[in-house]
JSON list of N, CA and C in Angstrom, two decimals:
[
{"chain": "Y", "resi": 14, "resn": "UNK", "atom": "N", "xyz": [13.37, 1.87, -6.17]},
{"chain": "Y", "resi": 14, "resn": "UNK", "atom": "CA", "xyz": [12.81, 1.05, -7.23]},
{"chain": "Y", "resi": 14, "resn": "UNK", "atom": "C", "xyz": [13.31, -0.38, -7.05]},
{"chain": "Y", "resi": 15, "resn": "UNK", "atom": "N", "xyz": [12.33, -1.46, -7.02]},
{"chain": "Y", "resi": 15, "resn": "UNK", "atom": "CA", "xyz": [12.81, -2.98, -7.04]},
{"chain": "Y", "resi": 15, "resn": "UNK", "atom": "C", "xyz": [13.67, -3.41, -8.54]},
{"chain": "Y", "resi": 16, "resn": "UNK", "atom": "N", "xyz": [14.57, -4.32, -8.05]},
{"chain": "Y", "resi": 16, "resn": "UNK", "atom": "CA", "xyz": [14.94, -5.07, -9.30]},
{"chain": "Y", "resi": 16, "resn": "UNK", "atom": "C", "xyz": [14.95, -6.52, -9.08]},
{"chain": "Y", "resi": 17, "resn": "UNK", "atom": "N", "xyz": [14.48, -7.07, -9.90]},
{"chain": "Y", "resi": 17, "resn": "UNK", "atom": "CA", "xyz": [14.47, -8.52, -9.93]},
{"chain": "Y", "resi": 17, "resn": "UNK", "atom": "C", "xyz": [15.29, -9.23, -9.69]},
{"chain": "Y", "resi": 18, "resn": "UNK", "atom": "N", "xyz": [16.25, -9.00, -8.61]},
{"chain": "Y", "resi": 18, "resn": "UNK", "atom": "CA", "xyz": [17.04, -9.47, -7.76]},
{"chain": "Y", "resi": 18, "resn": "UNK", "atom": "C", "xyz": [16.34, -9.89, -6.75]},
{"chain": "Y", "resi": 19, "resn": "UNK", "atom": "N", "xyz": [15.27, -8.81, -6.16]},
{"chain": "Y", "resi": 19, "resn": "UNK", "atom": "CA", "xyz": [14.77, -8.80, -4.96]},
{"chain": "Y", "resi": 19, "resn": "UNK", "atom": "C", "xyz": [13.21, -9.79, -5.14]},
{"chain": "Y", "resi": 20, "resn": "UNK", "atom": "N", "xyz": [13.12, -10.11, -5.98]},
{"chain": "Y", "resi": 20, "resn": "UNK", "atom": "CA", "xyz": [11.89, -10.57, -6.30]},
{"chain": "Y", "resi": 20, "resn": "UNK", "atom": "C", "xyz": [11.59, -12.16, -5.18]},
{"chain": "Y", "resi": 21, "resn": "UNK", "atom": "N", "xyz": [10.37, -12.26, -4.82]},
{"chain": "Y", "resi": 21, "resn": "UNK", "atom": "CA", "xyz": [10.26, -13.14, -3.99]},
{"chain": "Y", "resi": 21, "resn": "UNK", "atom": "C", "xyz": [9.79, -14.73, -4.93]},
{"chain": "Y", "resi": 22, "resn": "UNK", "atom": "N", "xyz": [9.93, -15.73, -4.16]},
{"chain": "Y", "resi": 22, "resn": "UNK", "atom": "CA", "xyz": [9.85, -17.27, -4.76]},
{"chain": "Y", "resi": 22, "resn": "UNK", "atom": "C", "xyz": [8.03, -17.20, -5.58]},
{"chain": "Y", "resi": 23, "resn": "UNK", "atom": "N", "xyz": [7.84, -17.23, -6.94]},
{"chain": "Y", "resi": 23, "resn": "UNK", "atom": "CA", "xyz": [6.65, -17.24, -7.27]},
{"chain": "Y", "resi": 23, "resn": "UNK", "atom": "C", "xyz": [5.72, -15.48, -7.32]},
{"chain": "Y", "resi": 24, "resn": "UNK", "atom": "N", "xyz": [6.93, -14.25, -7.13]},
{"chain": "Y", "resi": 24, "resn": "UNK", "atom": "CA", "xyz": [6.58, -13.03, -6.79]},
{"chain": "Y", "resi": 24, "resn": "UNK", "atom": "C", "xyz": [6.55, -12.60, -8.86]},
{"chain": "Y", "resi": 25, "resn": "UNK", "atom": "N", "xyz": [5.98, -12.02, -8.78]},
{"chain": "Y", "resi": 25, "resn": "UNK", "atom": "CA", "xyz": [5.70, -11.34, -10.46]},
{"chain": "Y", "resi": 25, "resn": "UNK", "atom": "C", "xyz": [5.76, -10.16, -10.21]},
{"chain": "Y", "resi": 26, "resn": "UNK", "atom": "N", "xyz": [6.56, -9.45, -11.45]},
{"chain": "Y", "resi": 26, "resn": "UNK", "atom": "CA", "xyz": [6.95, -7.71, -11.47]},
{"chain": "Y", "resi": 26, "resn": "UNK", "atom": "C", "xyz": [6.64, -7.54, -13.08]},
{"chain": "Y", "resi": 27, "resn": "UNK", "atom": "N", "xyz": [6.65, -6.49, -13.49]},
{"chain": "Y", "resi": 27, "resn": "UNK", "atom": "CA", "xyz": [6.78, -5.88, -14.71]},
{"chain": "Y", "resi": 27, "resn": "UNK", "atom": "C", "xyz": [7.95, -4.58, -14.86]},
{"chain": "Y", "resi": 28, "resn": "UNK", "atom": "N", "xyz": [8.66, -5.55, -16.05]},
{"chain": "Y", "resi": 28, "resn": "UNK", "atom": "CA", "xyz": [9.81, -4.73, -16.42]},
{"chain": "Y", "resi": 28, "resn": "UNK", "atom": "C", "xyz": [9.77, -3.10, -16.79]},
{"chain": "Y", "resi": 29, "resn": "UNK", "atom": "N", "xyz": [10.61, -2.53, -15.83]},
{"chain": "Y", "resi": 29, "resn": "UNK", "atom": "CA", "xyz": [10.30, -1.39, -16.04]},
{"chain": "Y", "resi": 29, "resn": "UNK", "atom": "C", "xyz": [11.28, -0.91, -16.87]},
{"chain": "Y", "resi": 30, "resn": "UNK", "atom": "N", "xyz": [12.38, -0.78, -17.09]},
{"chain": "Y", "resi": 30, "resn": "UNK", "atom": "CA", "xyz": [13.86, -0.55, -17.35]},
{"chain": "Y", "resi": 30, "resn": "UNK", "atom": "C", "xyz": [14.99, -1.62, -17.39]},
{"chain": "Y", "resi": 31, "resn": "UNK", "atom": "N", "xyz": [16.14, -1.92, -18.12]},
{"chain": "Y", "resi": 31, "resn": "UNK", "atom": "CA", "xyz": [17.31, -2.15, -18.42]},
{"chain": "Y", "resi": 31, "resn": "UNK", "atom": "C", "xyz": [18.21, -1.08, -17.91]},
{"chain": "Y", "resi": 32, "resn": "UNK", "atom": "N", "xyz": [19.01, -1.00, -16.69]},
{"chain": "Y", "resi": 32, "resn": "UNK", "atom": "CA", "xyz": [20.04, -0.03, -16.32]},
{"chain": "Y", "resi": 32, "resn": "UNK", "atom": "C", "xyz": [21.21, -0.34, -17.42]},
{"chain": "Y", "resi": 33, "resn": "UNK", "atom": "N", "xyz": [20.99, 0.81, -18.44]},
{"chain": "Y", "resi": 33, "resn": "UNK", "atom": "CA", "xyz": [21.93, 0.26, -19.21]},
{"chain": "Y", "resi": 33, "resn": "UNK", "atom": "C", "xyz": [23.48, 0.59, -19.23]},
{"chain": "Y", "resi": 34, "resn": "UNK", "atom": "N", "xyz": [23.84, 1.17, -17.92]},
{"chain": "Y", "resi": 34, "resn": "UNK", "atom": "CA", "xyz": [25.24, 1.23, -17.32]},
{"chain": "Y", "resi": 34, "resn": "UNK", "atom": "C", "xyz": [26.05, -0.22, -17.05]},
{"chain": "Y", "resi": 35, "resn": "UNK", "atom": "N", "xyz": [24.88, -1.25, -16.76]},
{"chain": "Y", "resi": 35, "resn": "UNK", "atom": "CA", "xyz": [25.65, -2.90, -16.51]},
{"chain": "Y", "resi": 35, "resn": "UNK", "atom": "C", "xyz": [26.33, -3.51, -17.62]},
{"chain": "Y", "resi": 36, "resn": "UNK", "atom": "N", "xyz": [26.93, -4.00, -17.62]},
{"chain": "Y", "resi": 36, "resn": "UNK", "atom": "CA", "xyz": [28.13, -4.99, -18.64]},
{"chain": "Y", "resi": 36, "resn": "UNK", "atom": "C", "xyz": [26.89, -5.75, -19.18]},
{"chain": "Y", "resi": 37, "resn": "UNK", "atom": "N", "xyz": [26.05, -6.30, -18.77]},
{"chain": "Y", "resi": 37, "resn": "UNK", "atom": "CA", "xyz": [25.39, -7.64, -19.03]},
{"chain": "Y", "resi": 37, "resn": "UNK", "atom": "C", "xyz": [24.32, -7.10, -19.97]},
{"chain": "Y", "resi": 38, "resn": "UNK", "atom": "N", "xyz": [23.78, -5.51, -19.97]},
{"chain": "Y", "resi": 38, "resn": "UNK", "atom": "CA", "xyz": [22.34, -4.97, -20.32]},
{"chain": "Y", "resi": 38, "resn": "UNK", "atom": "C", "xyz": [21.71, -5.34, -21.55]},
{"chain": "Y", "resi": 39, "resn": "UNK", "atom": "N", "xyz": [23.09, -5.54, -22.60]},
{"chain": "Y", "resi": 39, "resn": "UNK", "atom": "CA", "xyz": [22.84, -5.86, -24.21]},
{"chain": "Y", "resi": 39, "resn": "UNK", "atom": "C", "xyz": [22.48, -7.67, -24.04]},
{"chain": "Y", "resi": 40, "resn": "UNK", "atom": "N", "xyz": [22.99, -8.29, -23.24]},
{"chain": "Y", "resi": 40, "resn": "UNK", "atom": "CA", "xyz": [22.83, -9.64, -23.34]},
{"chain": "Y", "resi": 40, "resn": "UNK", "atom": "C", "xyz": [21.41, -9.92, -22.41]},
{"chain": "Y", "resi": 41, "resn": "UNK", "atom": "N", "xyz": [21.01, -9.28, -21.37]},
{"chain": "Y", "resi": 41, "resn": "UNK", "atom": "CA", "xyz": [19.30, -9.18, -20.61]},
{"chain": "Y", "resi": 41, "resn": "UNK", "atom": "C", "xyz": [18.51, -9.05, -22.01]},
{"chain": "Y", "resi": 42, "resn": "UNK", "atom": "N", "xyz": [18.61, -7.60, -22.46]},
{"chain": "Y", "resi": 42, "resn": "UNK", "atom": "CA", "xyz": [17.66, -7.33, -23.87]},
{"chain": "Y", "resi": 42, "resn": "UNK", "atom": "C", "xyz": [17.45, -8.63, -24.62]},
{"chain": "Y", "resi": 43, "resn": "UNK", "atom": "N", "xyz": [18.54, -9.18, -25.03]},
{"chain": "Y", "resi": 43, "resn": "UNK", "atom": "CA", "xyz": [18.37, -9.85, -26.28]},
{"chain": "Y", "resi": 43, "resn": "UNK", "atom": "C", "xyz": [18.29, -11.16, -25.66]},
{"chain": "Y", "resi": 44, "resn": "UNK", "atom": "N", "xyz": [17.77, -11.95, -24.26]},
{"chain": "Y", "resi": 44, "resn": "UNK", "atom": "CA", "xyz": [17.24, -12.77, -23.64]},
{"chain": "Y", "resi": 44, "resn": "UNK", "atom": "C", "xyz": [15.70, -12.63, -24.00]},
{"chain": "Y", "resi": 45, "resn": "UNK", "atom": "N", "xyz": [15.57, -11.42, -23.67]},
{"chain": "Y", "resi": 45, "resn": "UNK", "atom": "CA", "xyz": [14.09, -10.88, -24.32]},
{"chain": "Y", "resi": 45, "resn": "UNK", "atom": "C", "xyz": [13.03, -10.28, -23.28]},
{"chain": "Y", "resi": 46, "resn": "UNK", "atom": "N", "xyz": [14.23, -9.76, -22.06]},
{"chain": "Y", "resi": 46, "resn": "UNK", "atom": "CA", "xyz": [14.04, -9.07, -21.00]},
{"chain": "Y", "resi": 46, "resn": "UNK", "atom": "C", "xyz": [13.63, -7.84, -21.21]},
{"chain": "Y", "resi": 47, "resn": "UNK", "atom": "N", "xyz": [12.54, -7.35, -21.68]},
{"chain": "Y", "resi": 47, "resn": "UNK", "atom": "CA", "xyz": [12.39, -5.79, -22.33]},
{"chain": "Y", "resi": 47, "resn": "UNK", "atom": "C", "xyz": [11.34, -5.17, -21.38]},
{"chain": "Y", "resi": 48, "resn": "UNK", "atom": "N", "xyz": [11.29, -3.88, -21.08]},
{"chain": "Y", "resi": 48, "resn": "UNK", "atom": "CA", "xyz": [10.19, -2.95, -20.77]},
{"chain": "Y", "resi": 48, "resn": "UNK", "atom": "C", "xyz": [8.91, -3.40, -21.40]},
{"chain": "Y", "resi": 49, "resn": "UNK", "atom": "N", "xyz": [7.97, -4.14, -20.11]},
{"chain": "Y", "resi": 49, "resn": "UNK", "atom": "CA", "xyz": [6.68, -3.85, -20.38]},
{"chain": "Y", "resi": 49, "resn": "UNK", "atom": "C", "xyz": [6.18, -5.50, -20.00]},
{"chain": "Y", "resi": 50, "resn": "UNK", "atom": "N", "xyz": [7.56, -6.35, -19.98]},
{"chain": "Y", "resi": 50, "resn": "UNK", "atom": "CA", "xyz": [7.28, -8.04, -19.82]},
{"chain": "Y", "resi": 50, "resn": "UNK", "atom": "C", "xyz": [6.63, -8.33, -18.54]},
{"chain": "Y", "resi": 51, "resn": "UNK", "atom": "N", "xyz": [6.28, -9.16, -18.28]},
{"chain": "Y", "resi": 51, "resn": "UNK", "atom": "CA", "xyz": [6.13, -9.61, -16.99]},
{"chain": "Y", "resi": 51, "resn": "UNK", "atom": "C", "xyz": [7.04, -10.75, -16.97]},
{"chain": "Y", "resi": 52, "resn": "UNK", "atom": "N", "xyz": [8.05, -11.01, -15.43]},
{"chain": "Y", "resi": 52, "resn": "UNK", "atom": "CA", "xyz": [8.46, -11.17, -15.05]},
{"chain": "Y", "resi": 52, "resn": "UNK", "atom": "C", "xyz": [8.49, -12.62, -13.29]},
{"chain": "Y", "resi": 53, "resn": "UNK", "atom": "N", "xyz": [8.71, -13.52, -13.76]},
{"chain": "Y", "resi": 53, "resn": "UNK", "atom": "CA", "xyz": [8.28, -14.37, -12.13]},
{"chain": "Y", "resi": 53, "resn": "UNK", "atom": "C", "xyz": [9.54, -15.28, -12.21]},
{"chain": "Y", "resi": 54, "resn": "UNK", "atom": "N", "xyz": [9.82, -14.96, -10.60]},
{"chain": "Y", "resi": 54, "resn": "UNK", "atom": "CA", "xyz": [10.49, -15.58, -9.81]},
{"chain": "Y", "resi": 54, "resn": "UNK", "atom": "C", "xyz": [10.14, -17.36, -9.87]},
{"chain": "Y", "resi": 55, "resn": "UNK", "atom": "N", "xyz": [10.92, -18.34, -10.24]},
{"chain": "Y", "resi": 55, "resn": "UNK", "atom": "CA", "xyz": [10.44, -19.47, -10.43]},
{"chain": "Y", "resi": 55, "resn": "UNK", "atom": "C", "xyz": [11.05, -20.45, -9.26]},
{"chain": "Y", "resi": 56, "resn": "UNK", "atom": "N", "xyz": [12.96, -20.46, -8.91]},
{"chain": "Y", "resi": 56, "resn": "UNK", "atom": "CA", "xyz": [13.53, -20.92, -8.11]},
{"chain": "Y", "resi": 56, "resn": "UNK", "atom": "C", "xyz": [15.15, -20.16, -8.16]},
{"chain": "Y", "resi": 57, "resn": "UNK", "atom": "N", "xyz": [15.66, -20.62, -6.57]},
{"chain": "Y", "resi": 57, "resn": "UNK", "atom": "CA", "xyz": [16.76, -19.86, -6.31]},
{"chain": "Y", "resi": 57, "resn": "UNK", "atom": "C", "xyz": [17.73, -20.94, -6.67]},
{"chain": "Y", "resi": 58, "resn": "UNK", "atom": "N", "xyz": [18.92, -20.93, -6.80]},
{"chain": "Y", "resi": 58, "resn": "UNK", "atom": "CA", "xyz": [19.99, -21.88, -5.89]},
{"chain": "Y", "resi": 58, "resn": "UNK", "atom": "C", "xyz": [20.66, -22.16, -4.19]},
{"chain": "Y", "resi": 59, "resn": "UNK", "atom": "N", "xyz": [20.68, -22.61, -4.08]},
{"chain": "Y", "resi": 59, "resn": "UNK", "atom": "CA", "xyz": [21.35, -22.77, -2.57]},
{"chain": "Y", "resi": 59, "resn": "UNK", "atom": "C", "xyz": [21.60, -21.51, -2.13]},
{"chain": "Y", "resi": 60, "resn": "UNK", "atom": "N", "xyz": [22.61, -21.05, -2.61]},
{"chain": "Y", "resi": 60, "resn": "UNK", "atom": "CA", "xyz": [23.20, -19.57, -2.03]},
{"chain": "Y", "resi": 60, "resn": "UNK", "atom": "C", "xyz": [22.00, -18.50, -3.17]},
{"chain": "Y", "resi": 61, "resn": "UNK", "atom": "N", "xyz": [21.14, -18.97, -3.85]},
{"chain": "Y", "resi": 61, "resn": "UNK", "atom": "CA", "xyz": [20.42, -17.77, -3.97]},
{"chain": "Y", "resi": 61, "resn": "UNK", "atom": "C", "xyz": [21.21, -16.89, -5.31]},
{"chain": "Y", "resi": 62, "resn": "UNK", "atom": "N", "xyz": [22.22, -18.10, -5.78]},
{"chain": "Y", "resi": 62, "resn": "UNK", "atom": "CA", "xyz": [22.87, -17.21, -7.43]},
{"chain": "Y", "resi": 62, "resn": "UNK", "atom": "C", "xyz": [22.96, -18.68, -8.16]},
{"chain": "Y", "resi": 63, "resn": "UNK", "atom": "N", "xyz": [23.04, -18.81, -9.09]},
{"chain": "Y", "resi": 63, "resn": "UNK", "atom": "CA", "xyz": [21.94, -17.80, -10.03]},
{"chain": "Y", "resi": 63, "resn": "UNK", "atom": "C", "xyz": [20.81, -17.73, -9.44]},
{"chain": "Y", "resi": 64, "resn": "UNK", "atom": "N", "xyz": [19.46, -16.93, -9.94]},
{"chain": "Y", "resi": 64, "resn": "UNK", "atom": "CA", "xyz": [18.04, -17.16, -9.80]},
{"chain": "Y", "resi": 64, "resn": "UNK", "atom": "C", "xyz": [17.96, -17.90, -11.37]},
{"chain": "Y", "resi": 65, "resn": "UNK", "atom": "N", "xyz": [16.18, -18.49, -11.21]},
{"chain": "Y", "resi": 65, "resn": "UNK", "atom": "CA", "xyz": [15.62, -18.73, -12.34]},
{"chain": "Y", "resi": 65, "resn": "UNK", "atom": "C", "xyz": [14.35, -18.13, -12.59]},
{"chain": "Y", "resi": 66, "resn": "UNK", "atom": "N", "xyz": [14.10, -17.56, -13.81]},
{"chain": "Y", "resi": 66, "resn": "UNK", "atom": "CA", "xyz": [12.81, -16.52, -13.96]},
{"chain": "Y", "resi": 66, "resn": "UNK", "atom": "C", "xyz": [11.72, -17.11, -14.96]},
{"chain": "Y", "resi": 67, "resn": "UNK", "atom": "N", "xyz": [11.39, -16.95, -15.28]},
{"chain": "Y", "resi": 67, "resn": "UNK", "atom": "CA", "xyz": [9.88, -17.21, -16.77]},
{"chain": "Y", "resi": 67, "resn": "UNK", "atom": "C", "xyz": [9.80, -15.94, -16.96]},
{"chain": "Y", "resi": 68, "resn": "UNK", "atom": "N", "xyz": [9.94, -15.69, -18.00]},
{"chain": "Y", "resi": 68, "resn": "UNK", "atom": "CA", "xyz": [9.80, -14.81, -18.75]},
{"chain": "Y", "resi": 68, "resn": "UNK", "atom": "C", "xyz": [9.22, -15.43, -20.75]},
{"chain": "Y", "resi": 69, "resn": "UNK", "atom": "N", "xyz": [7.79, -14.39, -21.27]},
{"chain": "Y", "resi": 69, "resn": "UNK", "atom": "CA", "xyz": [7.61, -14.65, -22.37]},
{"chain": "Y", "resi": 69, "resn": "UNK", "atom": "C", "xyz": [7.23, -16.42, -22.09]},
{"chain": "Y", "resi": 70, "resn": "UNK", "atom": "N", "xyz": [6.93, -17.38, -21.23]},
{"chain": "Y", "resi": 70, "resn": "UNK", "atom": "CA", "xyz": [6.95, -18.67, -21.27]},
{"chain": "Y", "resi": 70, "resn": "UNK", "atom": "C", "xyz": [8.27, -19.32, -21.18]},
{"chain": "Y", "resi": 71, "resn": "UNK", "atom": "N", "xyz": [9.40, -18.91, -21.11]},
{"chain": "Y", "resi": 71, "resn": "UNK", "atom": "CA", "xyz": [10.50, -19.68, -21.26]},
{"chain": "Y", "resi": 71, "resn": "UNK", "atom": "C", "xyz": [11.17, -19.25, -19.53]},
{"chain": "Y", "resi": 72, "resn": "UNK", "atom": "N", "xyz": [12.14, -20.45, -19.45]},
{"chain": "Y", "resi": 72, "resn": "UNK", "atom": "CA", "xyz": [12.56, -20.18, -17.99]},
{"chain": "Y", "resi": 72, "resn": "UNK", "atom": "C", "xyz": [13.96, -19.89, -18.44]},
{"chain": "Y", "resi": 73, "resn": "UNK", "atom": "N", "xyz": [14.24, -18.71, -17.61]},
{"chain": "Y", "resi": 73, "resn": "UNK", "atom": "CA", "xyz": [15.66, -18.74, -17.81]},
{"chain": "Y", "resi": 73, "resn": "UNK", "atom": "C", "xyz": [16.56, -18.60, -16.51]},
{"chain": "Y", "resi": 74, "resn": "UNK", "atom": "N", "xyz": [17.77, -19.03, -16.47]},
{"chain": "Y", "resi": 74, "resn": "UNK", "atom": "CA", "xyz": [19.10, -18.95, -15.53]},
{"chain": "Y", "resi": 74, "resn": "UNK", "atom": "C", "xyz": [19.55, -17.82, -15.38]},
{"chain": "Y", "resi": 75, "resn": "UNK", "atom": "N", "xyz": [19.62, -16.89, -14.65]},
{"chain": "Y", "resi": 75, "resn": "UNK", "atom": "CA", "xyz": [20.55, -15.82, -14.88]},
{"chain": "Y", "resi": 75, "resn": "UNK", "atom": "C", "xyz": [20.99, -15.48, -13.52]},
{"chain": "Y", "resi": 76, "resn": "UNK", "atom": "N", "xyz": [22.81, -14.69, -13.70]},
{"chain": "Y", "resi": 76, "resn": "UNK", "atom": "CA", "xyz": [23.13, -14.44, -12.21]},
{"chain": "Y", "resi": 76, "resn": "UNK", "atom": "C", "xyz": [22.11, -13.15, -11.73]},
{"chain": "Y", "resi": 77, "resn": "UNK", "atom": "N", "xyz": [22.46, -13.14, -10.18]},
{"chain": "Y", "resi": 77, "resn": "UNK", "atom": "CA", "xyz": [21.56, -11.99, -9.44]},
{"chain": "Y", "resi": 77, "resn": "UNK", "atom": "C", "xyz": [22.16, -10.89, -9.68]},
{"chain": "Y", "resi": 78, "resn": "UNK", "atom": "N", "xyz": [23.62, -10.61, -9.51]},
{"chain": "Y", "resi": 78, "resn": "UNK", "atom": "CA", "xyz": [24.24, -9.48, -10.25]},
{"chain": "Y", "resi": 78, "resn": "UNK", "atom": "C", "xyz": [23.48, -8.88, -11.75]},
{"chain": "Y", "resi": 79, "resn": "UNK", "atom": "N", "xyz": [23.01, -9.95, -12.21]},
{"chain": "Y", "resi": 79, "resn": "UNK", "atom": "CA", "xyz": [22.82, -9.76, -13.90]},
{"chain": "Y", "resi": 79, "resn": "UNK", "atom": "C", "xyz": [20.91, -9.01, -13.13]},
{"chain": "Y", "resi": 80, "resn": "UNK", "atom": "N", "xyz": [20.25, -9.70, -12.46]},
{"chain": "Y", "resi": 80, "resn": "UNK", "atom": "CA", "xyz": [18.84, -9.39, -12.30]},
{"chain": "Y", "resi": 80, "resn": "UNK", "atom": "C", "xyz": [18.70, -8.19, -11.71]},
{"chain": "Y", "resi": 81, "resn": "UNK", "atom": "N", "xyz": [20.19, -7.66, -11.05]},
{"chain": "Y", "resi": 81, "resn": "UNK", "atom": "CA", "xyz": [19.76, -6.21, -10.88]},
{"chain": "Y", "resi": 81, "resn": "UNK", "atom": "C", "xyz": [19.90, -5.25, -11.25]},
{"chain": "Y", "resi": 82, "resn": "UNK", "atom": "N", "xyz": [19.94, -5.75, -12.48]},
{"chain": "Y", "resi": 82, "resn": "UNK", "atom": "CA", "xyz": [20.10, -4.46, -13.48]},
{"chain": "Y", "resi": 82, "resn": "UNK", "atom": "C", "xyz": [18.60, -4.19, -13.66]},
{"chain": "Y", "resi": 83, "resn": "UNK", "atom": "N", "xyz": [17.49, -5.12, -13.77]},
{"chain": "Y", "resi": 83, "resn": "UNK", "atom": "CA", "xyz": [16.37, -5.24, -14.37]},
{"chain": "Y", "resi": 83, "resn": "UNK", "atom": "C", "xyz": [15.49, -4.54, -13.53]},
{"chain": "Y", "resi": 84, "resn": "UNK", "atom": "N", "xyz": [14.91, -3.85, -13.99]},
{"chain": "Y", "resi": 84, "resn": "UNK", "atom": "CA", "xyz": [14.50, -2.86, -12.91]},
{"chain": "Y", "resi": 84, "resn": "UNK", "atom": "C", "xyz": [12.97, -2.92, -12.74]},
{"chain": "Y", "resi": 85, "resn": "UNK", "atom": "N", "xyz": [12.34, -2.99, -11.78]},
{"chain": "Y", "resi": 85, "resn": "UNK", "atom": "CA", "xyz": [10.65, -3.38, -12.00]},
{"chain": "Y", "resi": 85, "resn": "UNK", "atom": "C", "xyz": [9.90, -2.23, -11.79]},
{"chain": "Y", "resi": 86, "resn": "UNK", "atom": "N", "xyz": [8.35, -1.92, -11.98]},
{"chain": "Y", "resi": 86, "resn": "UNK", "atom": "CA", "xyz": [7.50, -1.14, -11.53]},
{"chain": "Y", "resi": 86, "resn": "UNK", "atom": "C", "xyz": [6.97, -1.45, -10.46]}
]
């Protein structure tokens, strides 16, 4: 299964799951990272951490550790 870690520059997924074993899972949710969103890759950093996503219209920062929790279809 992909997680939006792996997602490519401008690549779109739909949220499939929150692995909710990660430290971060309660703070993804309430970003507004939920089952069923769609999901796009917007830009990396240099080394590729953080990523930045759009999600719901809003862009957000988050580490890649944190994006692979997010699990896609």
């Amino acid at each position: 299964m992909r997680t939006a870690a792996e997602l490519n520059y401008r690549e779109k997924g739909i949220i499939s799951e929150i692995d909710p074993s990660h430290p971060s899972s309660k703070r993804i949710l309430e970003h507004g990272f939920t089952p069923g969103q769609i999901i796009e890759l917007m830009c990396k950093s240099t080394f590729n951490d953080p990523i930045a996503v759009s999600i719901r219209g809003t862009l957000i920062a988050i580490r890649k550790s944190e994006a692979g929790c997010i699990k896609l279809k």
